[in-house]
Coordinates of C-alpha atoms and ligand atoms in Angstrom, one line a residue:
X1072 CA 0.0 0.0 0.0
X1073 CA 1.5 3.4 -1.0
X1074 CA 1.6 6.2 1.4
X1075 CA -0.9 8.7 0.1
X1076 CA 0.5 12.2 0.0
X1077 CA -1.3 13.9 -2.9
X1078 CA -4.3 13.7 -5.1
X1079 CA -2.2 12.0 -7.8
X1080 CA -1.7 9.1 -5.4
X1081 CA -5.4 8.8 -5.0
X1082 CA -5.9 8.9 -8.8
X1083 CA -3.5 6.0 -9.2
X1084 CA -5.2 3.9 -6.6
X1085 CA -8.6 4.7 -8.0
X1086 CA -7.3 3.7 -11.5
X1087 CA -6.6 0.2 -10.1
X1088 CA -9.7 -0.2 -8.0
X1089 CA -12.5 1.3 -10.2
X1090 CA -13.6 -0.5 -13.4
X1091 CA -12.0 1.0 -16.4
X1092 CA -15.3 2.3 -17.9
X1093 CA -16.1 4.3 -14.8
X1094 CA -12.6 5.5 -14.2
X1095 CA -12.3 6.7 -17.8
X1096 CA -15.7 8.4 -17.5
X1097 CA -14.5 10.5 -14.5
X1098 CA -11.2 11.4 -16.0
X1099 CA -12.1 12.2 -19.6
X1100 CA -12.8 15.5 -21.2
X1101 CA -14.8 16.1 -24.4
X1102 CA -13.4 15.7 -28.0
X1103 CA -9.6 16.5 -28.2
X1104 CA -9.6 17.4 -24.5
X1105 CA -8.0 20.8 -25.3
X1106 CA -10.0 22.6 -22.6
X1107 CA -9.5 19.8 -20.1
X1108 CA -5.7 20.2 -20.5
X1109 CA -5.9 24.1 -20.6
X1110 CA -7.6 24.0 -17.2
X1111 CA -4.5 22.4 -15.6
X1112 CA -1.8 24.1 -17.7
X1113 CA -3.1 27.6 -17.1
X1114 CA -3.4 27.0 -13.4
X1115 CA 0.2 25.6 -13.2
X1116 CA 1.4 28.6 -15.1
X1117 CA 0.5 31.0 -12.3
X1118 CA 3.5 31.6 -10.0
X1119 CA 2.9 32.2 -6.4
X1120 CA 4.7 35.1 -4.7
X1121 CA 7.1 33.9 -2.0
X1122 CA 7.0 36.2 1.0
X1123 CA 9.3 35.9 4.1
X1124 CA 9.6 37.1 7.6
X1125 CA 5.9 37.5 8.2
X1126 CA 4.6 36.0 11.4
X1127 CA 2.3 33.3 10.2
X1128 CA 2.1 31.3 13.4
X1129 CA -1.7 31.6 13.6
X1130 CA -3.4 30.7 10.4
X1131 CA -7.1 30.1 9.6
X1132 CA -8.5 28.7 6.3
X1133 CA -12.1 29.1 7.4
X1134 CA -14.5 31.5 5.7
X1135 CA -18.0 31.5 4.3
X1136 CA -19.6 30.4 1.1
X1137 CA -23.2 31.5 0.4
X1138 CA -23.2 32.7 4.0
X1139 CA -22.4 29.2 5.3
X1140 CA -19.4 28.8 7.5
X1141 CA -16.8 26.5 5.8
X1142 CA -13.5 25.2 7.1
X1143 CA -11.9 26.1 3.8
X1144 CA -13.2 27.9 0.7
X1145 CA -13.8 24.5 -1.0
X1146 CA -17.0 22.6 -2.0
X1147 CA -17.5 19.2 -3.6
X1148 CA -18.9 19.7 -7.1
X1149 CA -21.9 17.8 -8.5
X1150 CA -20.7 14.7 -10.3
X1151 CA -23.1 12.5 -12.1
X1152 CA -23.1 8.7 -11.4
X1153 CA -20.8 9.2 -8.3
X1154 CA -22.4 6.0 -6.9
X1155 CA -20.8 4.0 -9.7
X1156 CA -17.3 5.0 -8.6
X1157 CA -18.0 3.4 -5.2
X1158 CA -21.3 2.0 -3.8
X1159 CA -23.3 4.7 -2.0
X1160 CA -20.8 7.2 -3.4
X1161 CA -23.0 10.2 -3.0
X1162 CA -23.8 9.4 0.7
X1163 CA -20.1 8.7 1.5
X1164 CA -18.9 11.9 -0.2
X1165 CA -21.5 14.0 1.5
X1166 CA -20.6 12.6 4.9
X1167 CA -16.9 13.2 4.3
X1168 CA -17.6 16.8 3.2
X1169 CA -19.7 17.5 6.2
X1170 CA -17.2 16.0 8.6
X1171 CA -14.6 18.2 7.1
X1172 CA -16.8 21.3 7.3
X1173 CA -17.3 21.9 3.5
X1174 CA -20.4 21.8 1.3
X1175 CA -21.4 18.9 -0.8
X1176 CA -23.4 19.2 -4.1
X1177 CA -25.6 16.4 -5.2
X1178 CA -26.1 16.0 -9.0
X1179 CA -29.5 15.6 -10.6
X1180 CA -28.0 12.5 -12.2
X1181 CA -27.0 10.8 -9.0
X1182 CA -27.3 7.1 -8.1
X1183 CA -28.4 7.8 -4.5
X1184 CA -31.5 10.1 -4.5
X1185 CA -32.0 13.4 -2.7
X1186 CA -34.0 11.6 -0.1
X1187 CA -31.4 8.8 0.3
X1188 CA -28.7 11.4 1.0
X1189 CA -30.9 13.6 3.2
X1190 CA -31.7 10.5 5.4
X1191 CA -28.1 9.6 5.8
X1192 CA -26.6 13.0 6.8
X1193 CA -27.4 15.5 9.5
X1194 CA -26.6 18.8 7.7
X1195 CA -28.1 20.4 4.6
X1196 CA -26.3 19.9 1.3
X1197 CA -26.6 21.7 -2.1
X1198 CA -28.6 20.3 -4.9
X1199 CA -27.6 20.7 -8.6
X1200 CA -30.3 21.0 -11.1
X1201 CA -30.4 20.1 -14.8
X1202 CA -33.4 21.6 -16.5
X1203 CA -35.3 18.8 -18.4
X1204 CA -37.9 19.3 -21.1
X1205 CA -40.5 17.9 -18.7
X1206 CA -40.9 21.1 -16.6
X1207 CA -43.4 19.2 -14.3
X1208 CA -40.5 16.9 -13.4
X1209 CA -38.1 19.9 -12.9
X1210 CA -40.6 21.5 -10.5
X1211 CA -41.0 18.3 -8.6
X1212 CA -37.2 18.0 -8.3
X1213 CA -37.0 21.6 -6.9
X1214 CA -39.8 20.8 -4.4
X1215 CA -38.0 17.6 -3.3
X1216 CA -34.8 19.6 -2.8
X1217 CA -36.7 22.1 -0.7
X1218 CA -38.4 19.3 1.3
X1219 CA -34.9 17.8 1.9
X1220 CA -33.9 21.2 3.2
X1221 CA -31.1 21.6 0.6
X1222 CA -29.5 25.0 1.4
X1223 CA -28.8 26.0 -2.2
X1224 CA -29.9 25.2 -5.7
X1225 CA -27.0 25.0 -8.2
X1226 CA -28.4 25.4 -11.7
X1227 CA -26.1 24.1 -14.3
X1228 CA -26.5 25.9 -17.6
X1229 CA -23.6 24.6 -19.8
X1230 CA -25.1 21.2 -20.8
X1231 CA -28.2 21.8 -22.9
X1232 CA -26.5 19.5 -25.4
X1233 CA -23.9 16.9 -24.5
X1234 CA -20.2 17.3 -25.5
X1235 CA -18.9 14.0 -26.7
X1236 CA -16.4 12.0 -24.8
X1237 CA -14.8 9.5 -27.2
X1238 CA -13.8 7.1 -24.5
X1239 CA -17.3 6.7 -23.1
X1240 CA -18.5 5.7 -26.5
X1241 CA -15.7 3.2 -26.9
X1242 CA -16.5 1.8 -23.5
X1243 CA -20.2 1.5 -24.3
X1244 CA -21.0 4.1 -21.6
X1245 CA -23.4 5.8 -24.0
X1246 CA -27.1 6.5 -23.9
X1247 CA -28.5 4.0 -23.4
X1248 CA -25.5 2.2 -21.7
X1249 CA -24.3 -1.0 -23.5
X1250 CA -21.1 -1.9 -21.7
X1251 CA -18.8 -4.0 -23.8
X1252 CA -17.8 -7.6 -22.9
X1253 CA -14.2 -6.4 -22.1
X1254 CA -15.7 -3.9 -19.6
X1255 CA -17.8 -6.5 -17.9
X1256 CA -14.8 -8.8 -17.6
X1257 CA -12.8 -5.9 -16.2
X1258 CA -15.5 -5.4 -13.6
X1259 CA -15.2 -9.0 -12.5
X1260 CA -11.6 -8.3 -11.6
X1261 CA -12.6 -5.6 -9.1
X1262 CA -14.4 -7.6 -6.4
X1263 CA -14.2 -4.9 -3.8
X1264 CA -15.9 -2.4 -6.2
X1265 CA -18.5 -5.1 -7.1
X1266 CA -19.2 -5.7 -3.4
X1267 CA -19.5 -2.0 -2.6
X1268 CA -21.9 -1.3 -5.5
X1269 CA -24.0 -4.4 -4.8
X1270 CA -24.3 -3.5 -1.1
X1271 CA -25.2 0.1 -2.1
X1272 CA -28.7 1.6 -1.7
X1273 CA -29.3 1.8 -5.5
X1274 CA -28.0 0.9 -8.9
X1275 CA -30.1 3.2 -10.9
X1276 CA -30.6 7.0 -11.3
X1277 CA -32.0 7.6 -7.8
X1278 CA -33.7 11.0 -8.5
X1279 CA -35.6 9.6 -11.4
X1280 CA -36.4 6.0 -10.4
X1281 CA -40.1 5.8 -9.5
X1282 CA -40.6 9.5 -10.4
X1283 CA -40.8 9.2 -14.2
X1284 CA -44.0 7.4 -15.4
X1285 CA -43.4 4.2 -17.3
X1286 CA -39.6 4.4 -16.9
X1287 CA -37.8 1.7 -15.0
X1288 CA -34.2 0.4 -14.9
X1289 CA -31.0 2.2 -15.8
X1290 CA -31.4 1.7 -19.6
X1291 CA -34.8 3.3 -20.0
X1292 CA -34.0 6.0 -17.4
X1293 CA -30.8 6.9 -19.2
X1294 CA -32.6 7.0 -22.5
X1295 CA -35.2 9.3 -20.9
X1296 CA -32.5 11.7 -19.6
X1297 CA -30.8 11.6 -23.0
X1298 CA -34.0 12.8 -24.6
X1299 CA -34.8 15.3 -21.9
X1300 CA -31.9 17.8 -22.1
X1301 CA -33.6 20.9 -23.3
X1302 CA -32.0 22.8 -26.2
X1303 CA -34.5 25.6 -25.8
X1304 CA -33.1 26.5 -22.3
X1305 CA -32.9 30.3 -21.9
X1306 CA -32.8 33.1 -19.4
X1307 CA -36.6 33.0 -19.3
X1308 CA -36.3 29.5 -17.7
X1309 CA -33.9 30.9 -15.1
X1310 CA -36.6 33.5 -14.3
X1311 CA -39.1 30.7 -13.8
X1312 CA -36.7 28.7 -11.6
X1313 CA -36.0 31.8 -9.6
X1314 CA -39.8 32.1 -9.0
X1315 CA -40.1 28.5 -7.9
X1316 CA -37.0 28.4 -5.8
X1317 CA -36.8 31.5 -3.5
X1318 CA -33.6 30.3 -1.8
X1319 CA -30.0 30.6 -2.6
X1320 CA -29.4 30.1 -6.4
X1321 CA -26.0 29.4 -7.9
X1322 CA -25.7 29.5 -11.6
X1323 CA -22.9 27.0 -12.7
X1324 CA -21.2 27.0 -16.1
X1325 CA -20.6 30.7 -16.7
X1326 CA -17.5 31.6 -18.7
X1327 CA -18.4 34.9 -20.3
X1328 CA -18.6 38.4 -18.9
X1329 CA -21.9 39.1 -20.6
X1330 CA -23.4 35.9 -19.2
X1331 CA -22.1 36.8 -15.7
X1332 CA -23.9 40.1 -15.9
X1333 CA -27.1 38.4 -17.0
X1334 CA -26.8 36.0 -14.1
X1335 CA -26.8 38.9 -11.7
X1336 CA -29.8 40.4 -13.4
X1337 CA -31.6 37.0 -13.1
X1338 CA -31.2 37.1 -9.4
X1339 CA -28.3 34.6 -8.9
X1340 CA -26.8 34.5 -5.4
X1341 CA -23.5 33.3 -6.9
X1342 CA -22.0 31.9 -10.1
X1343 CA -19.5 29.2 -10.8
X1344 CA -17.0 30.1 -13.4
X1345 CA -16.7 26.7 -15.1
X1346 CA -16.4 24.9 -18.4
X1347 CA -17.7 21.7 -16.8
X1348 CA -14.2 20.4 -16.1
X1349 CA -13.4 20.5 -19.9
X1350 CA -16.3 18.1 -20.6
X1351 CA -18.5 20.3 -22.8
X1352 CA -17.2 23.0 -25.3
X1353 CA -13.8 21.7 -26.3
X1354 CA -11.8 24.8 -27.4
X1355 CA -13.3 26.9 -24.7
X1356 CA -10.8 28.9 -22.6
X1357 CA -9.6 27.5 -19.3
X1358 CA -11.8 28.5 -16.3
X1359 CA -8.8 30.2 -14.6
X1360 CA -8.0 32.4 -17.7
X1361 CA -11.6 33.8 -17.5
X1362 CA -11.9 34.1 -13.7
X1363 CA -10.4 37.6 -13.3
X1364 CA -12.6 39.1 -16.0
X1365 CA -15.7 37.7 -14.5
X1366 CA -14.7 38.8 -11.0
X1367 CA -14.1 42.3 -12.2
X1368 CA -17.5 42.3 -13.9
X1369 CA -19.7 41.0 -11.1
X1370 CA -17.6 40.2 -8.1
X1371 CA -18.9 43.2 -6.1
X1372 CA -22.5 42.1 -6.6
X1373 CA -22.5 38.3 -6.1
X1374 CA -20.2 35.6 -4.9
X1375 CA -18.0 34.2 -7.7
X1376 CA -17.0 30.6 -7.4
X1377 CA -14.5 28.7 -9.5
X1378 CA -13.9 25.2 -10.8
X1379 CA -11.8 23.4 -13.4
X1380 CA -8.5 21.7 -12.8
X1381 CA -8.0 22.0 -9.1
X1382 CA -5.8 19.2 -7.8
X1383 CA -3.8 20.9 -5.1
X1384 CA -4.1 23.5 -2.4
X1385 CA -1.7 25.7 -4.4
X1386 CA -4.3 25.6 -7.2
X1387 CA -7.0 26.6 -4.7
X1388 CA -4.8 29.5 -3.6
X1389 CA -4.2 30.6 -7.2
X1390 CA -8.0 30.7 -7.9
X1391 CA -8.6 32.6 -4.6
X1392 CA -5.9 35.1 -5.6
X1393 CA -7.6 35.8 -8.8
X1394 CA -10.8 36.6 -7.0
X1395 CA -12.7 33.4 -6.4
X1396 CA -14.8 33.5 -3.2
X1397 CA -14.6 29.7 -3.1
X1398 CA -13.8 26.7 -5.3
X1399 CA -15.5 23.5 -6.3
X1400 CA -13.5 20.3 -7.0
X1401 CA -14.8 17.4 -9.0
X1402 CA -12.2 14.8 -10.0
X1403 CA -10.0 15.4 -7.0
X1404 CA -12.6 14.0 -4.6
X1405 CA -13.9 11.4 -7.1
X1406 CA -10.4 9.9 -7.2
X1407 CA -10.5 9.8 -3.4
X1408 CA -13.8 8.1 -3.4
X1409 CA -12.7 5.4 -5.9
X1410 CA -9.5 4.9 -3.9
X1411 CA -11.0 4.6 -0.5
X1412 CA -14.7 5.4 -0.2
X1413 CA -15.6 7.9 2.5
X1414 CA -12.0 7.9 4.0
X1415 CA -10.7 8.5 0.5
X1416 CA -12.9 11.6 0.1
X1417 CA -11.9 12.8 3.6
X1418 CA -8.2 12.3 2.6
X1419 CA -8.7 14.3 -0.7
X1420 CA -10.2 17.2 1.2
X1421 CA -7.6 17.1 3.9
X1422 CA -4.7 17.1 1.4
X1423 CA -6.0 20.1 -0.4
X1424 CA -6.8 22.0 2.8
X1425 CA -3.4 21.3 4.3
X1426 CA -1.6 22.3 1.1
X1427 CA -3.6 25.5 1.1
X1428 CA -2.6 26.3 4.6
X1429 CA 1.1 25.7 4.1
X1430 CA 1.0 27.7 0.8
X1431 CA -0.8 30.5 2.6
X1432 CA 2.0 30.6 5.2
X1433 CA 4.7 30.6 2.5
X1434 CA 3.1 33.5 0.8
X1435 CA 2.8 35.4 4.1
X1436 CA -1.0 35.0 4.4
X1437 CA -2.8 34.2 7.6
X1438 CA -6.5 34.5 6.7
X1439 CA -8.5 33.9 3.6
X1440 CA -9.6 37.5 3.6
X1441 CA -6.0 38.6 3.1
X1442 CA -5.7 36.7 -0.2
X1443 CA -5.7 39.0 -3.2
X1444 CA -4.1 39.3 -6.7
X1445 CA -0.7 40.2 -5.1
X1446 CA -0.3 36.6 -4.1
X1447 CA 0.3 35.8 -7.8
X1448 CA 3.6 37.0 -9.3
X1449 CA 3.0 39.5 -12.1
X1450 CA 5.2 38.9 -15.2
X1451 CA 5.7 42.6 -15.9
Ligands
LIG1675 C1 -17.5 12.5 -13.9 C2 -18.0 13.9 -13.9 C3 -19.4 14.1 -13.8 C4 -19.9 15.4 -13.7 N1 -21.3 15.5 -13.6 C5 -21.8 16.8 -13.4 C6 -23.2 16.9 -13.1 O1 -23.9 16.0 -13.0 N2 -23.6 18.2 -13.0 C7 -22.8 19.3 -13.1 O2 -23.2 20.4 -13.0 N3 -21.5 19.1 -13.3 C8 -20.9 17.9 -13.5 N4 -19.6 17.7 -13.7 C9 -18.7 18.9 -13.7 C10 -18.2 19.2 -12.2 O3 -19.3 19.7 -11.4 C11 -17.1 20.3 -12.2 O4 -17.6 21.4 -12.9 C12 -15.8 19.8 -12.8 O5 -15.6 18.5 -12.4 C13 -14.7 20.7 -12.3 O6 -13.5 20.3 -12.8 P1 -12.4 19.3 -12.0 O7 -13.0 17.9 -12.2 O8 -11.2 19.5 -12.8 O9 -12.4 19.7 -10.6 C14 -19.1 16.5 -13.8 C15 -17.7 16.3 -13.8 C16 -17.2 15.0 -13.8 C17 -15.7 14.8 -13.8

């Protein structure tokens, strides 16, 4: 057993433990993966400013996101099919997040349902909404999130059509799923994964199962979801959602200044500057390259969150330096989940939080509120 010291270690363990089709699904980006790569490359390009002889003996990574106290400016991003990376994955990830004092976001396309997660945890979580053509179903999802006391609705707006991930098609992880024989044989070589998934609460799309008339089983539910992404989605729909959900509303998938301004006008509490982890528009700029522009445009009016490519606490510090109020991580915790279930997610959060704390010290920062653009070295 390797000693885990970084997210990359968790990634390598997850790669061994999780069946190929589901590991590839988590790791991949769309098409040529240009944007996926740009997310990492552009973060790594930012140099942090080393400062010395500052008393950093008392440091604090805690702050607030959406008015909620958090132990670090970090939240777990919505990730579809988390429960296929490890049985009960959504419940385990939410528990680990809450124990670490950071928010968890449940995807619409989760394996465990809103109600499953709510029954298994003691604090509110955030719920991510995809707007389906069936607005009656969307309304019922929002009502279920409210009944489960979700503390924020995260409306994802960058997936009205699906960017293609080549590897998913090659693995048969398409709509409807038709896994190849080689993938089924591969699963058989992962007995711990099989045991965890078989002992899990569900093996289907939890938020849909039993809620969509005439649709049962993963295959028909996946087909239904595939048909339901709504290409007509517009700001008018956001207006409607705002009227149905009076609580905190986060609009996720904003990468353009004009869209950020429209999100403010639509009554968003926050936006997530995001390109869906490089899984949608390939060729889009990295999230980090757009962050400062969006912060300048709307950062005084609403909270600006960031995601895309964060694998270390240094990355987190870079995004905070460029103005993010908080950051979401996707793959970093999914690798932890695949590597070690709830303990693996806890480890992923702990690694990033500790790296942030040390990097704050070495840049002469004691509190999150002290972080600003001066933390990043300016080339000129
Ligand atoms: C496997 C996977 C599934 C995802 N599913 C969703 C989803 O259901 N809803 C959503 O809004 N974003 C989804 N995302 C995007 C993440 O919420 C987030 O924007 C992205 O993972 C951030 O990039 P990172 O993985 O480099 O941290 C998914 C990402 C991954 C990797």
